[in-house]
Short mmCIF file of C-alpha atoms in Angstrom, two decimals:
data_model
loop_
_atom_site.label_atom_id
_atom_site.label_comp_id
_atom_site.label_asym_id
_atom_site.label_seq_id
_atom_site.Cartn_x
_atom_site.Cartn_y
_atom_site.Cartn_z
CA UNK P 295 19.78 57.44 1.85
CA UNK P 296 20.96 57.86 5.42
CA UNK P 297 17.93 58.15 7.64
CA UNK P 298 19.52 57.78 11.02
CA UNK P 299 17.67 54.54 11.78
CA UNK P 300 19.20 51.50 13.29
CA UNK P 301 21.09 49.55 10.65
CA UNK P 302 19.11 46.81 8.95
CA UNK P 303 22.12 44.55 8.66
CA UNK P 304 25.17 44.66 10.84
CA UNK P 305 28.01 42.23 11.13
CA UNK P 306 30.67 42.37 13.80
CA UNK P 307 34.04 40.66 13.66
CA UNK P 308 32.75 37.90 11.45
CA UNK P 309 35.25 35.22 10.51
CA UNK P 310 34.58 32.15 8.45
CA UNK P 311 36.66 29.16 7.47
CA UNK P 312 35.51 26.42 5.08
CA UNK P 313 35.93 22.96 6.46
CA UNK P 314 39.28 21.47 5.61
CA UNK P 315 40.84 24.75 4.53
CA UNK P 316 43.82 26.42 6.10
CA UNK P 317 43.02 30.06 5.53
CA UNK P 318 40.00 32.02 6.56
CA UNK P 319 37.60 32.92 3.76
CA UNK P 320 36.56 35.89 5.88
CA UNK P 321 38.48 37.39 8.75
CA UNK P 322 37.23 40.00 11.23
CA UNK P 323 34.80 41.57 8.84
CA UNK P 324 32.60 44.30 10.31
CA UNK P 325 30.21 46.74 8.71
CA UNK P 326 26.61 47.77 8.84
CA UNK P 327 24.09 48.68 6.22
CA UNK P 328 21.16 51.03 6.76
CA UNK P 329 17.68 50.72 5.37
CA UNK P 330 17.20 51.65 1.73
CA UNK P 331 20.89 51.71 0.96
CA UNK P 332 22.31 50.23 -2.26
CA UNK P 333 25.62 48.67 -1.37
CA UNK P 334 27.95 47.09 -3.90
CA UNK P 335 30.46 44.53 -2.68
CA UNK P 336 33.37 44.14 -5.07
CA UNK P 337 36.55 42.13 -5.00
CA UNK P 338 38.46 39.70 -7.18
CA UNK P 339 37.70 35.97 -7.22
CA UNK P 340 38.29 34.35 -3.86
CA UNK P 341 38.12 37.60 -1.91
CA UNK P 342 35.26 36.21 0.16
CA UNK P 343 32.38 38.22 -1.23
CA UNK P 344 30.15 35.26 -2.09
CA UNK P 345 30.84 33.69 1.28
CA UNK P 346 29.76 36.95 2.84
CA UNK P 347 26.48 36.82 0.92
CA UNK P 348 25.82 33.31 2.14
CA UNK P 349 26.49 34.32 5.71
CA UNK P 350 24.04 37.20 5.49
CA UNK P 351 21.10 34.85 5.14
CA UNK P 352 22.24 31.86 7.05
CA UNK P 353 23.26 29.55 4.22
CA UNK P 354 26.58 29.49 6.06
CA UNK P 355 27.20 30.21 9.72
CA UNK P 356 30.15 32.37 10.72
CA UNK P 357 32.89 30.58 12.61
CA UNK P 358 32.95 33.55 14.96
CA UNK P 359 31.34 36.96 15.12
CA UNK P 360 27.78 38.23 15.18
CA UNK P 361 25.38 38.82 12.31
CA UNK P 362 22.24 40.85 13.02
CA UNK P 363 19.42 41.39 10.56
CA UNK P 364 16.82 43.89 11.71
CA UNK P 365 16.44 42.99 15.36
CA UNK P 366 17.23 39.33 14.89
CA UNK P 367 20.59 37.81 15.57
CA UNK P 368 21.56 34.97 13.23
CA UNK P 369 21.45 31.57 14.88
CA UNK P 370 20.18 28.08 14.05
CA UNK P 371 16.80 28.98 15.55
CA UNK P 372 16.31 32.23 13.70
CA UNK P 373 17.47 31.38 10.17
CA UNK P 374 13.92 31.01 8.87
CA UNK P 375 12.98 34.45 10.19
CA UNK P 376 16.14 35.92 8.71
CA UNK P 377 15.42 34.37 5.35
CA UNK P 378 12.03 36.08 5.39
CA UNK P 379 13.80 39.43 5.73
CA UNK P 380 16.67 38.77 3.34
CA UNK P 381 16.01 37.53 -0.18
CA UNK P 382 18.75 36.45 -2.51
CA UNK P 383 19.10 36.17 -6.28
CA UNK P 384 21.83 33.86 -7.50
CA UNK P 385 24.05 33.83 -10.55
CA UNK P 386 22.74 31.10 -12.81
CA UNK P 387 19.28 31.85 -14.23
CA UNK P 388 18.60 28.18 -15.03
CA UNK P 389 19.43 26.70 -11.67
CA UNK P 390 17.22 28.95 -9.64
CA UNK P 391 13.99 28.24 -11.42
CA UNK P 392 12.22 25.82 -9.10
CA UNK P 393 8.70 25.87 -10.51
CA UNK P 394 7.43 24.32 -13.71
CA UNK P 395 6.06 27.61 -14.99
CA UNK P 396 6.66 31.29 -14.22
CA UNK P 397 3.77 31.59 -11.79
CA UNK P 398 4.64 28.33 -10.03
CA UNK P 399 8.16 29.55 -9.53
CA UNK P 400 7.04 32.82 -7.96
CA UNK P 401 4.55 30.92 -5.81
CA UNK P 402 7.16 28.47 -4.53
CA UNK P 403 8.37 30.69 -1.71
CA UNK P 404 4.82 31.61 -0.75
CA UNK P 405 3.88 27.94 -0.59
CA UNK P 406 6.77 27.40 1.77
CA UNK P 407 5.42 30.07 4.07
CA UNK P 408 1.95 28.58 3.99
CA UNK P 409 0.28 31.59 2.39
CA UNK P 410 -3.36 30.89 1.53
CA UNK P 411 -4.39 30.28 -2.04
CA UNK P 412 -6.35 33.47 -2.74
CA UNK P 413 -3.68 35.74 -1.31
CA UNK P 414 -0.99 33.77 -3.10
CA UNK P 415 -2.60 34.38 -6.52
CA UNK P 416 -2.73 38.09 -5.80
CA UNK P 417 0.85 38.33 -4.58
CA UNK P 418 2.20 36.28 -7.49
CA UNK P 419 0.48 38.52 -10.01
CA UNK P 420 1.56 41.66 -8.20
CA UNK P 421 5.20 40.55 -7.99
CA UNK P 422 5.24 39.64 -11.67
CA UNK P 423 3.77 43.00 -12.58
CA UNK P 424 6.56 44.69 -10.62
CA UNK P 425 9.19 42.99 -12.76
CA UNK P 426 7.14 43.43 -15.97
CA UNK P 427 6.65 39.71 -16.48
CA UNK P 428 2.88 39.51 -15.91
CA UNK P 429 2.29 38.40 -19.51
CA UNK P 430 4.31 35.25 -19.06
CA UNK P 431 2.32 33.50 -16.30
CA UNK P 432 2.17 30.06 -17.91
CA UNK P 433 5.50 30.12 -19.74
CA UNK P 434 7.99 27.37 -19.09
CA UNK P 435 11.58 28.31 -18.18
CA UNK P 436 13.18 26.96 -21.36
CA UNK P 437 11.15 29.42 -23.39
CA UNK P 438 12.50 32.46 -21.48
CA UNK P 439 15.68 34.46 -21.96
CA UNK P 440 18.31 34.70 -19.23
CA UNK P 441 17.23 38.22 -18.25
CA UNK P 442 13.59 37.16 -18.08
CA UNK P 443 14.45 34.21 -15.86
CA UNK P 444 16.39 36.47 -13.51
CA UNK P 445 13.45 38.86 -13.34
CA UNK P 446 11.19 35.94 -12.45
CA UNK P 447 13.69 35.01 -9.74
CA UNK P 448 13.46 38.58 -8.42
CA UNK P 449 9.66 38.36 -8.51
CA UNK P 450 9.90 35.12 -6.50
CA UNK P 451 11.87 37.05 -3.90
CA UNK P 452 9.76 40.20 -3.76
CA UNK P 453 6.56 38.16 -3.47
CA UNK P 454 7.95 37.24 -0.05
CA UNK P 455 8.26 40.95 0.77
CA UNK P 456 11.81 40.97 2.10
CA UNK P 457 13.45 44.12 3.42
CA UNK P 458 16.82 43.30 1.91
CA UNK P 459 17.66 41.75 -1.43
CA UNK P 460 21.10 40.32 -2.13
CA UNK P 461 22.17 40.02 -5.75
CA UNK P 462 24.94 37.42 -5.79
CA UNK P 463 26.46 38.22 -9.19
CA UNK P 464 22.90 38.07 -10.48
CA UNK P 465 23.74 39.76 -13.76
CA UNK P 466 27.06 38.09 -14.53
CA UNK P 467 25.62 35.47 -16.88
CA UNK P 468 23.39 37.87 -18.77
CA UNK P 469 23.87 39.78 -21.99
CA UNK P 470 24.09 43.60 -21.73
CA UNK P 471 20.39 44.03 -22.45
CA UNK P 472 19.33 41.45 -19.87
CA UNK P 473 21.68 43.04 -17.35
CA UNK P 474 20.16 46.45 -17.90
CA UNK P 475 16.61 45.04 -17.55
CA UNK P 476 17.40 43.34 -14.28
CA UNK P 477 19.24 46.31 -12.78
CA UNK P 478 16.48 48.71 -13.76
CA UNK P 479 13.92 46.49 -12.08
CA UNK P 480 15.95 46.39 -8.87
CA UNK P 481 16.60 50.12 -9.05
CA UNK P 482 12.85 50.78 -9.21
CA UNK P 483 12.28 48.59 -6.18
CA UNK P 484 15.08 50.34 -4.35
CA UNK P 485 13.87 53.86 -4.99
CA UNK P 486 10.10 53.31 -4.79
CA UNK P 487 9.84 50.84 -1.95
CA UNK P 488 13.01 51.55 -0.02
CA UNK P 489 14.26 48.01 -0.52
CA UNK P 490 17.82 47.62 0.71
CA UNK P 491 20.03 46.16 -2.01
CA UNK P 492 23.33 44.40 -1.52
CA UNK P 493 24.86 43.73 -4.89
CA UNK P 494 27.85 41.48 -5.20
CA UNK P 495 29.41 42.19 -8.52
CA UNK P 496 32.39 42.17 -10.84
CA UNK P 497 30.82 44.87 -12.91
CA UNK P 498 32.35 48.17 -11.85
CA UNK P 499 30.04 50.28 -13.97
CA UNK P 500 27.26 48.76 -11.89
CA UNK P 501 29.13 49.36 -8.65
CA UNK P 502 29.72 53.00 -9.60
CA UNK P 503 25.97 53.57 -9.46
CA UNK P 504 25.65 52.23 -5.90
CA UNK P 505 25.32 54.45 -2.81
CA UNK P 506 28.29 52.78 -1.26
CA UNK P 507 30.99 50.31 -2.21
CA UNK P 508 32.72 47.78 0.00
CA UNK P 509 35.96 46.47 -1.47
CA UNK P 510 36.94 43.02 -0.26
CA UNK P 511 40.45 41.63 -0.48
CA UNK P 512 41.65 38.26 0.84
CA UNK P 513 38.77 37.96 3.29
CA UNK P 514 39.16 41.47 4.69
CA UNK P 515 37.31 44.69 4.09
CA UNK P 516 39.90 46.65 2.16
CA UNK P 517 37.92 49.85 1.86
CA UNK P 518 34.38 50.97 2.55
CA UNK P 519 33.06 54.22 1.14
CA UNK P 520 31.11 56.07 -1.52
CA UNK P 521 31.95 55.35 -5.17
CA UNK P 522 33.79 58.69 -5.25
CA UNK P 523 36.01 57.67 -2.34
CA UNK P 524 36.66 54.23 -3.75
CA UNK P 525 37.58 55.17 -7.29
CA UNK P 526 39.86 57.85 -5.85
CA UNK P 527 42.18 54.88 -5.20
CA UNK P 528 42.67 54.06 -8.85
CA UNK P 529 46.16 52.58 -8.66
CA UNK P 530 45.46 50.63 -5.50
CA UNK P 531 42.35 49.05 -6.99
CA UNK P 532 44.31 47.96 -10.01
CA UNK P 533 46.97 46.42 -7.77
CA UNK P 534 44.19 44.40 -6.08
CA UNK P 535 43.29 42.94 -9.45
CA UNK P 536 40.25 45.15 -9.85
CA UNK P 537 39.51 47.61 -12.56
CA UNK P 538 38.03 51.10 -12.73
CA UNK P 539 34.95 52.18 -14.67
CA UNK P 540 35.38 53.49 -18.17
CA UNK P 541 34.85 57.24 -17.38
CA UNK P 542 37.61 57.11 -14.77
CA UNK P 543 40.02 55.43 -17.16
CA UNK P 544 39.14 57.91 -19.85
CA UNK P 545 39.66 60.87 -17.52
CA UNK P 546 43.01 59.60 -16.33
CA UNK P 547 44.28 59.08 -19.89
CA UNK P 548 43.14 62.60 -20.66
CA UNK P 549 44.99 63.91 -17.61
CA UNK P 550 48.13 62.13 -18.68
CA UNK P 551 47.85 63.98 -21.96
CA UNK P 552 47.72 67.34 -20.25
CA UNK P 553 44.02 68.02 -19.85
CA UNK P 554 42.97 69.31 -16.45
CA UNK P 555 39.82 67.55 -15.30
CA UNK P 556 39.24 68.69 -11.72
CA UNK P 557 36.41 66.32 -10.78
CA UNK P 558 36.27 62.54 -10.75
CA UNK P 559 33.40 61.51 -12.99
CA UNK P 560 31.87 58.11 -12.34
CA UNK P 561 29.33 57.94 -15.12
CA UNK P 562 29.41 58.67 -18.80
CA UNK P 563 27.00 61.57 -18.28
CA UNK P 564 29.21 63.19 -15.64
CA UNK P 565 32.27 62.84 -17.81
CA UNK P 566 30.40 64.34 -20.72
CA UNK P 567 29.41 67.33 -18.57
CA UNK P 568 32.98 67.75 -17.44
CA UNK P 569 34.35 67.72 -20.97
CA UNK P 570 31.62 70.11 -22.01
CA UNK P 571 32.53 72.60 -19.27
CA UNK P 572 36.21 72.19 -20.05
CA UNK P 573 35.56 72.97 -23.66
CA UNK P 574 33.64 76.13 -22.80
CA UNK P 575 36.17 77.18 -20.17
CA UNK P 576 38.82 77.57 -22.84
CA UNK F 122 15.18 12.23 -28.82
CA UNK F 123 12.52 14.26 -30.56
CA UNK F 124 10.89 11.18 -32.04
CA UNK F 125 9.68 10.00 -28.67
CA UNK F 126 5.95 10.67 -28.50
CA UNK F 127 5.31 8.94 -25.22
CA UNK F 128 5.56 11.49 -22.43
CA UNK F 129 5.07 14.57 -24.58
CA UNK F 130 2.34 17.12 -24.26
CA UNK F 131 0.35 18.47 -27.21
CA UNK F 132 -1.34 21.75 -26.30
CA UNK F 133 -4.97 21.68 -27.25
CA UNK F 134 -8.46 22.35 -26.04
CA UNK F 135 -10.41 19.12 -26.36
CA UNK F 136 -12.68 17.92 -23.57
CA UNK F 137 -9.91 15.45 -22.69
CA UNK F 138 -7.50 18.33 -22.21
CA UNK F 139 -9.86 19.92 -19.76
CA UNK F 140 -10.39 16.80 -17.65
CA UNK F 141 -8.86 16.70 -14.21
CA UNK F 142 -5.54 14.80 -14.29
CA UNK F 143 -6.78 12.59 -11.48
CA UNK F 144 -9.72 11.26 -13.45
CA UNK F 145 -7.50 10.72 -16.48
CA UNK F 146 -4.94 8.80 -14.46
CA UNK F 147 -7.58 6.71 -12.71
CA UNK F 148 -9.33 5.96 -16.00
CA UNK F 149 -6.03 5.11 -17.68
CA UNK F 150 -4.94 2.75 -14.95
CA UNK F 151 -8.31 1.05 -14.78
CA UNK F 152 -8.29 0.65 -18.56
CA UNK F 153 -5.06 -1.32 -18.36
CA UNK F 154 -6.63 -3.63 -15.79
CA UNK F 155 -9.92 -4.21 -17.56
CA UNK F 156 -8.04 -4.90 -20.77
CA UNK F 157 -7.37 -8.34 -19.34
CA UNK F 158 -11.08 -9.03 -19.05
CA UNK F 159 -11.28 -9.35 -22.83
CA UNK F 160 -11.27 -12.96 -23.98
CA UNK F 161 -13.27 -13.09 -27.19
CA UNK F 162 -13.60 -11.05 -30.34
CA UNK F 163 -16.70 -9.23 -29.02
CA UNK F 164 -14.88 -7.83 -26.00
CA UNK F 165 -11.91 -6.77 -28.11
CA UNK F 166 -14.21 -5.09 -30.58
CA UNK F 167 -15.72 -3.11 -27.71
CA UNK F 168 -12.26 -2.16 -26.41
CA UNK F 169 -11.15 -1.04 -29.88
CA UNK F 170 -14.28 1.03 -30.31
CA UNK F 171 -13.61 2.69 -26.97
CA UNK F 172 -9.94 3.31 -27.80
CA UNK F 173 -10.73 4.89 -31.16
CA UNK F 174 -13.48 6.96 -29.60
CA UNK F 175 -11.01 8.34 -27.05
CA UNK F 176 -8.42 9.01 -29.75
CA UNK F 177 -11.09 10.77 -31.81
CA UNK F 178 -12.16 13.11 -29.00
CA UNK F 179 -8.54 13.89 -28.08
CA UNK F 180 -8.37 15.86 -31.37
CA UNK F 181 -4.84 14.63 -31.98
CA UNK F 182 -4.26 12.90 -35.32
CA UNK F 183 -4.12 9.09 -35.34
CA UNK F 184 -0.75 9.38 -37.09
CA UNK F 185 0.77 10.75 -33.88
CA UNK F 186 -0.36 7.69 -31.93
CA UNK F 187 0.94 5.27 -34.55
CA UNK F 188 4.28 7.02 -34.30
CA UNK F 189 4.17 6.38 -30.56
CA UNK F 190 3.85 2.65 -31.16
CA UNK F 191 6.63 2.50 -33.73
CA UNK F 192 9.66 2.46 -31.39
CA UNK F 193 8.13 -0.47 -29.51
CA UNK F 194 6.92 -2.43 -32.52
CA UNK F 195 9.80 -4.95 -32.48
CA UNK F 196 9.23 -5.76 -28.85
CA UNK F 197 5.54 -6.27 -29.52
CA UNK F 198 6.11 -8.45 -32.58
CA UNK F 199 8.70 -10.51 -30.72
CA UNK F 200 6.23 -11.27 -27.92
CA UNK F 201 3.45 -12.00 -30.38
CA UNK F 202 5.62 -14.47 -32.33
CA UNK F 203 6.74 -16.28 -29.20
CA UNK F 204 3.08 -16.62 -28.29
CA UNK F 205 2.18 -17.93 -31.74
CA UNK F 206 5.06 -20.35 -31.95
CA UNK F 207 4.86 -21.91 -28.54
CA UNK F 208 1.17 -22.13 -27.69
CA UNK F 209 -0.54 -25.43 -28.37
CA UNK F 210 -4.28 -26.07 -28.41
CA UNK F 211 -7.24 -26.14 -30.76
CA UNK F 212 -6.62 -27.06 -34.36
CA UNK F 213 -2.96 -27.52 -35.06
CA UNK F 214 -1.82 -26.27 -38.44
CA UNK F 215 1.89 -26.95 -38.23
CA UNK F 216 4.13 -28.86 -35.87
CA UNK F 217 7.91 -29.22 -35.76
CA UNK F 218 9.56 -30.20 -32.50
CA UNK F 219 8.65 -27.64 -29.84
CA UNK F 220 7.36 -25.16 -32.38
CA UNK F 221 3.66 -25.40 -32.94
CA UNK F 222 1.43 -23.06 -34.86
CA UNK F 223 -2.04 -23.65 -33.56
CA UNK F 224 -5.41 -22.00 -33.58
CA UNK F 225 -5.06 -20.95 -29.92
CA UNK F 226 -1.58 -19.61 -30.54
CA UNK F 227 -2.75 -17.39 -33.38
CA UNK F 228 -5.74 -16.13 -31.42
CA UNK F 229 -3.63 -15.42 -28.33
CA UNK F 230 -0.99 -13.68 -30.43
CA UNK F 231 -3.69 -11.45 -31.86
CA UNK F 232 -5.01 -10.62 -28.41
CA UNK F 233 -1.55 -9.75 -27.10
CA UNK F 234 -0.91 -7.49 -30.07
CA UNK F 235 -4.21 -5.70 -29.40
CA UNK F 236 -3.44 -5.32 -25.68
CA UNK F 237 -0.02 -3.84 -26.29
CA UNK F 238 -1.21 -1.38 -28.90
CA UNK F 239 -4.20 -0.31 -26.82
CA UNK F 240 -2.09 0.20 -23.68
CA UNK F 241 0.29 2.41 -25.65
CA UNK F 242 -2.56 4.31 -27.33
CA UNK F 243 -4.37 5.02 -24.07
CA UNK F 244 -1.25 6.03 -22.13
CA UNK F 245 -0.25 8.25 -25.04
CA UNK F 246 -3.68 9.85 -24.90
CA UNK F 247 -3.04 10.72 -21.24
CA UNK F 248 0.42 12.22 -21.75
CA UNK F 249 -0.56 14.05 -24.93
CA UNK F 250 -3.50 15.76 -23.30
CA UNK F 251 -2.05 16.49 -19.84
CA UNK F 252 0.67 18.98 -18.96
CA UNK F 253 3.53 17.32 -17.07
CA UNK F 254 2.93 19.63 -14.13
CA UNK F 255 -0.73 18.60 -13.97
CA UNK F 256 0.32 15.00 -14.17
CA UNK F 257 2.58 15.40 -11.13
CA UNK F 258 -0.19 17.25 -9.30
CA UNK F 259 -2.58 14.43 -10.13
CA UNK F 260 -0.12 11.79 -8.97
CA UNK F 261 0.54 13.73 -5.79
CA UNK F 262 -3.13 13.92 -5.03
CA UNK F 263 -3.74 10.25 -5.84
CA UNK F 264 -0.79 9.16 -3.72
CA UNK F 265 -2.03 11.25 -0.79
CA UNK F 266 -3.46 8.23 1.11
CA UNK F 267 0.06 6.74 1.10
CA UNK F 268 1.11 9.44 3.57
CA UNK F 269 -0.68 7.34 6.11
CA UNK F 270 2.10 4.77 5.63
CA UNK F 271 4.79 7.41 6.25
CA UNK F 272 5.63 7.69 2.56
CA UNK F 273 6.90 11.24 1.81
CA UNK F 274 4.39 11.95 -0.95
CA UNK F 275 5.02 15.70 -1.17
CA UNK F 276 8.77 15.25 -1.44
CA UNK F 277 8.33 12.63 -4.14
CA UNK F 278 6.11 14.88 -6.20
CA UNK F 279 8.44 17.87 -5.70
CA UNK F 280 11.33 15.73 -6.94
CA UNK F 281 9.21 14.62 -9.85
CA UNK F 282 8.30 18.14 -10.86
CA UNK F 283 11.90 19.37 -10.54
CA UNK F 284 13.13 16.45 -12.64
CA UNK F 285 10.55 17.16 -15.33
CA UNK F 286 11.52 20.81 -15.33
CA UNK F 287 15.21 20.01 -15.82
CA UNK F 288 14.79 17.59 -18.74
CA UNK F 289 15.10 20.29 -21.44
CA UNK F 290 18.07 21.86 -19.63
CA UNK F 291 19.89 18.56 -19.41
CA UNK F 292 19.16 17.73 -23.05
CA UNK F 293 20.60 21.10 -24.07
CA UNK F 294 23.62 20.54 -21.92
CA UNK F 295 24.19 17.02 -23.26
CA UNK F 296 24.14 18.44 -26.76
CA UNK F 297 26.63 21.15 -25.78
CA UNK F 298 29.00 18.70 -24.10
CA UNK F 299 28.79 16.37 -27.09
CA UNK F 300 29.55 19.21 -29.48
CA UNK F 301 32.44 20.35 -27.31
CA UNK F 302 33.89 16.84 -27.26
CA UNK F 303 33.34 16.50 -30.99
CA UNK F 304 35.24 19.73 -31.49
CA UNK F 305 38.14 18.09 -29.68
CA UNK F 306 38.06 15.12 -31.98
CA UNK F 307 35.81 12.58 -30.26
CA UNK F 308 33.83 10.51 -32.73
CA UNK F 309 30.55 9.14 -31.47
CA UNK F 310 28.99 5.91 -32.72
CA UNK F 311 32.16 4.59 -34.34
CA UNK F 312 34.23 1.55 -33.60
CA UNK F 313 33.62 -1.49 -31.43
CA UNK F 314 31.10 -1.56 -28.63
CA UNK F 315 33.87 -1.06 -26.10
CA UNK F 316 35.26 1.95 -27.95
CA UNK F 317 31.80 3.43 -28.24
CA UNK F 318 31.26 3.05 -24.53
CA UNK F 319 34.56 4.74 -23.87
CA UNK F 320 33.50 7.81 -25.84
CA UNK F 321 30.53 8.17 -23.52
CA UNK F 322 32.73 8.78 -20.47
CA UNK F 323 33.66 12.35 -21.48
CA UNK F 324 29.95 13.06 -21.81
CA UNK F 325 28.72 11.46 -18.65
CA UNK F 326 31.36 12.80 -16.29
CA UNK F 327 30.85 16.51 -17.06
CA UNK F 328 27.09 16.02 -17.06
CA UNK F 329 27.23 14.30 -13.72
CA UNK F 330 29.43 16.96 -12.17
CA UNK F 331 27.31 19.78 -13.52
CA UNK F 332 24.17 18.08 -12.22
CA UNK F 333 25.72 18.01 -8.77
CA UNK F 334 26.52 21.71 -9.01
CA UNK F 335 23.02 22.43 -10.22
CA UNK F 336 21.58 20.47 -7.34
CA UNK F 337 23.67 22.36 -4.85
CA UNK F 338 22.69 25.75 -6.21
CA UNK F 339 19.06 24.67 -6.44
CA UNK F 340 19.14 23.60 -2.81
CA UNK F 341 20.49 27.03 -1.81
CA UNK F 342 17.78 28.74 -3.83
CA UNK F 343 15.08 26.63 -2.22
CA UNK F 344 16.40 27.29 1.25
CA UNK F 345 16.62 31.02 0.67
CA UNK F 346 12.99 30.99 -0.40
CA UNK F 347 12.10 29.29 2.83
CA UNK F 348 11.73 25.65 1.78
CA UNK F 349 11.70 23.43 4.83
CA UNK F 350 10.57 19.86 4.21
CA UNK F 351 9.30 19.54 7.77
CA UNK F 352 7.05 22.56 7.61
CA UNK F 353 3.50 22.46 6.31
CA UNK F 354 3.25 24.02 2.86
CA UNK F 355 0.26 25.46 1.10
CA UNK F 356 -0.26 24.80 -2.57
CA UNK F 357 -0.64 27.22 -5.42
CA UNK F 358 -2.31 24.82 -7.81
CA UNK F 359 -5.71 23.51 -7.00
CA UNK F 360 -7.18 20.60 -8.90
CA UNK F 361 -10.85 20.85 -9.61
CA UNK F 362 -13.05 17.79 -9.98
CA UNK F 363 -15.83 18.61 -12.42
CA UNK F 364 -18.95 16.92 -13.70
CA UNK F 365 -17.05 15.73 -16.78
CA UNK F 366 -14.60 13.89 -14.52
CA UNK F 367 -17.41 11.99 -12.85
CA UNK F 368 -18.72 11.25 -16.34
CA UNK F 369 -15.34 9.84 -17.36
CA UNK F 370 -15.36 7.51 -14.37
CA UNK F 371 -18.94 6.44 -15.14
CA UNK F 372 -17.92 5.65 -18.73
CA UNK F 373 -15.13 3.46 -17.38
CA UNK F 374 -17.57 1.63 -15.10
CA UNK F 375 -19.99 1.10 -17.99
CA UNK F 376 -17.13 -0.21 -20.11
CA UNK F 377 -16.17 -2.66 -17.38
CA UNK F 378 -19.78 -3.90 -17.05
CA UNK F 379 -20.02 -4.24 -20.83
CA UNK F 380 -16.86 -6.32 -20.91
CA UNK F 381 -18.17 -8.56 -18.14
CA UNK F 382 -21.39 -9.18 -20.06
CA UNK F 383 -19.65 -9.91 -23.36
CA UNK F 384 -16.96 -12.05 -21.78
CA UNK F 385 -17.31 -15.72 -22.58
CA UNK F 386 -17.33 -17.91 -19.53
CA UNK F 387 -14.70 -20.47 -20.07
#
């Protein structure tokens, strides 16, 4: 996914302290994300990952440091431009449904930007088609499942045509099926339209499928690298209160029992291949 | 909670359902005003005919409307009896101290009963045939002139539509909190009034706190999607005034003229 362009999001030495608190929620955090990348930000509760998400679209301002989105530097004057570039999906499916019906909810953001009626209708329909919810135009939120509501929330964001979408634990309140639906939708957007995805998550299986993982600990970036690099650090991750994906755990138990698995497999399919080869190698 | 008919929407496809919410609201409000023009049995007969006609074309069963009146029936009867007992005039049938049952009292009591029932019937017709969202759109559009007086009409209607949208969520949550407290041994509806009020605290506090959290998250969501109350917004829904809406208004005007003609000049 590296295409040598200028990064779409870069933050430099960002620190942030909540009012009335002693310790920094974020301290000297720096990284940059390039266009089309899928980045997972992981960390235990209170590691500062949600604060980071809020800083990336101006819901919070850093106490110090610089946040740049595209060519725009985050400041009080530019937040509205930044919010046009960066969309965000939150955790609770119920609390982020602003409209009375599905189409009203998707249209809400467009109304805010003063899009004209005809174009709005088209964009609403198009966005709902993208998330496979076009048959639910007039449904009310209490008739939808959690996964469906989250997909409508995503449609509300993509109707605004952002370049970056932040998923702030967007799948954490969903059942496994709903989670899969939502992630597949975002994956499609990521691969077909080059949408940059920043996914803040507790779900390590989900993180393992990202292009890159940033591990946060106590307001610092603990490690930044590909899933392979990150899950290399098995023991360290566990000492940070994190976990490793199932294939990694499985492989390490196998190793303890004397099987030689040379490669680190991150997905079930990779592990299966590995075991398959091992079996034939005998 | 589910017994409340007033304020609920019945999906349907009658010509009343298809009317513009603005014409329905205007007609409903004007009906309440012209109700007071009635002062003899002829005018009330006309009003009843109109009410039943409207109920008939709404294609919702009369039973539903009667159920709408039921929760308020004691209030209505109370008012009617006060009117009967304390109005003097005309032929007096019974007198005992302040209490008088007179011809005027009985007639007035009858009128008040009719007014109450008709107001409830007509407002139920409006809420049964109009989606809440259309109702807020209609109100927004009717309140538009108030912007001239610096009244934040758009904000009010946004608040209205968000409140309407959260009613089912809050009802669900109330039920959940009540069940959770019941599971911990709280008994609702038992004991003295004071004890009963005390059992409400563990329901209200969590609901209040969670509403605050909801509001905060909702505000974030709205901001992220670019909501800025100072900026001009466009609107997705467009109300359309049709011929049938003009017809509805004309019917109301005819009704008013009819009432004026039948009204006895006293």
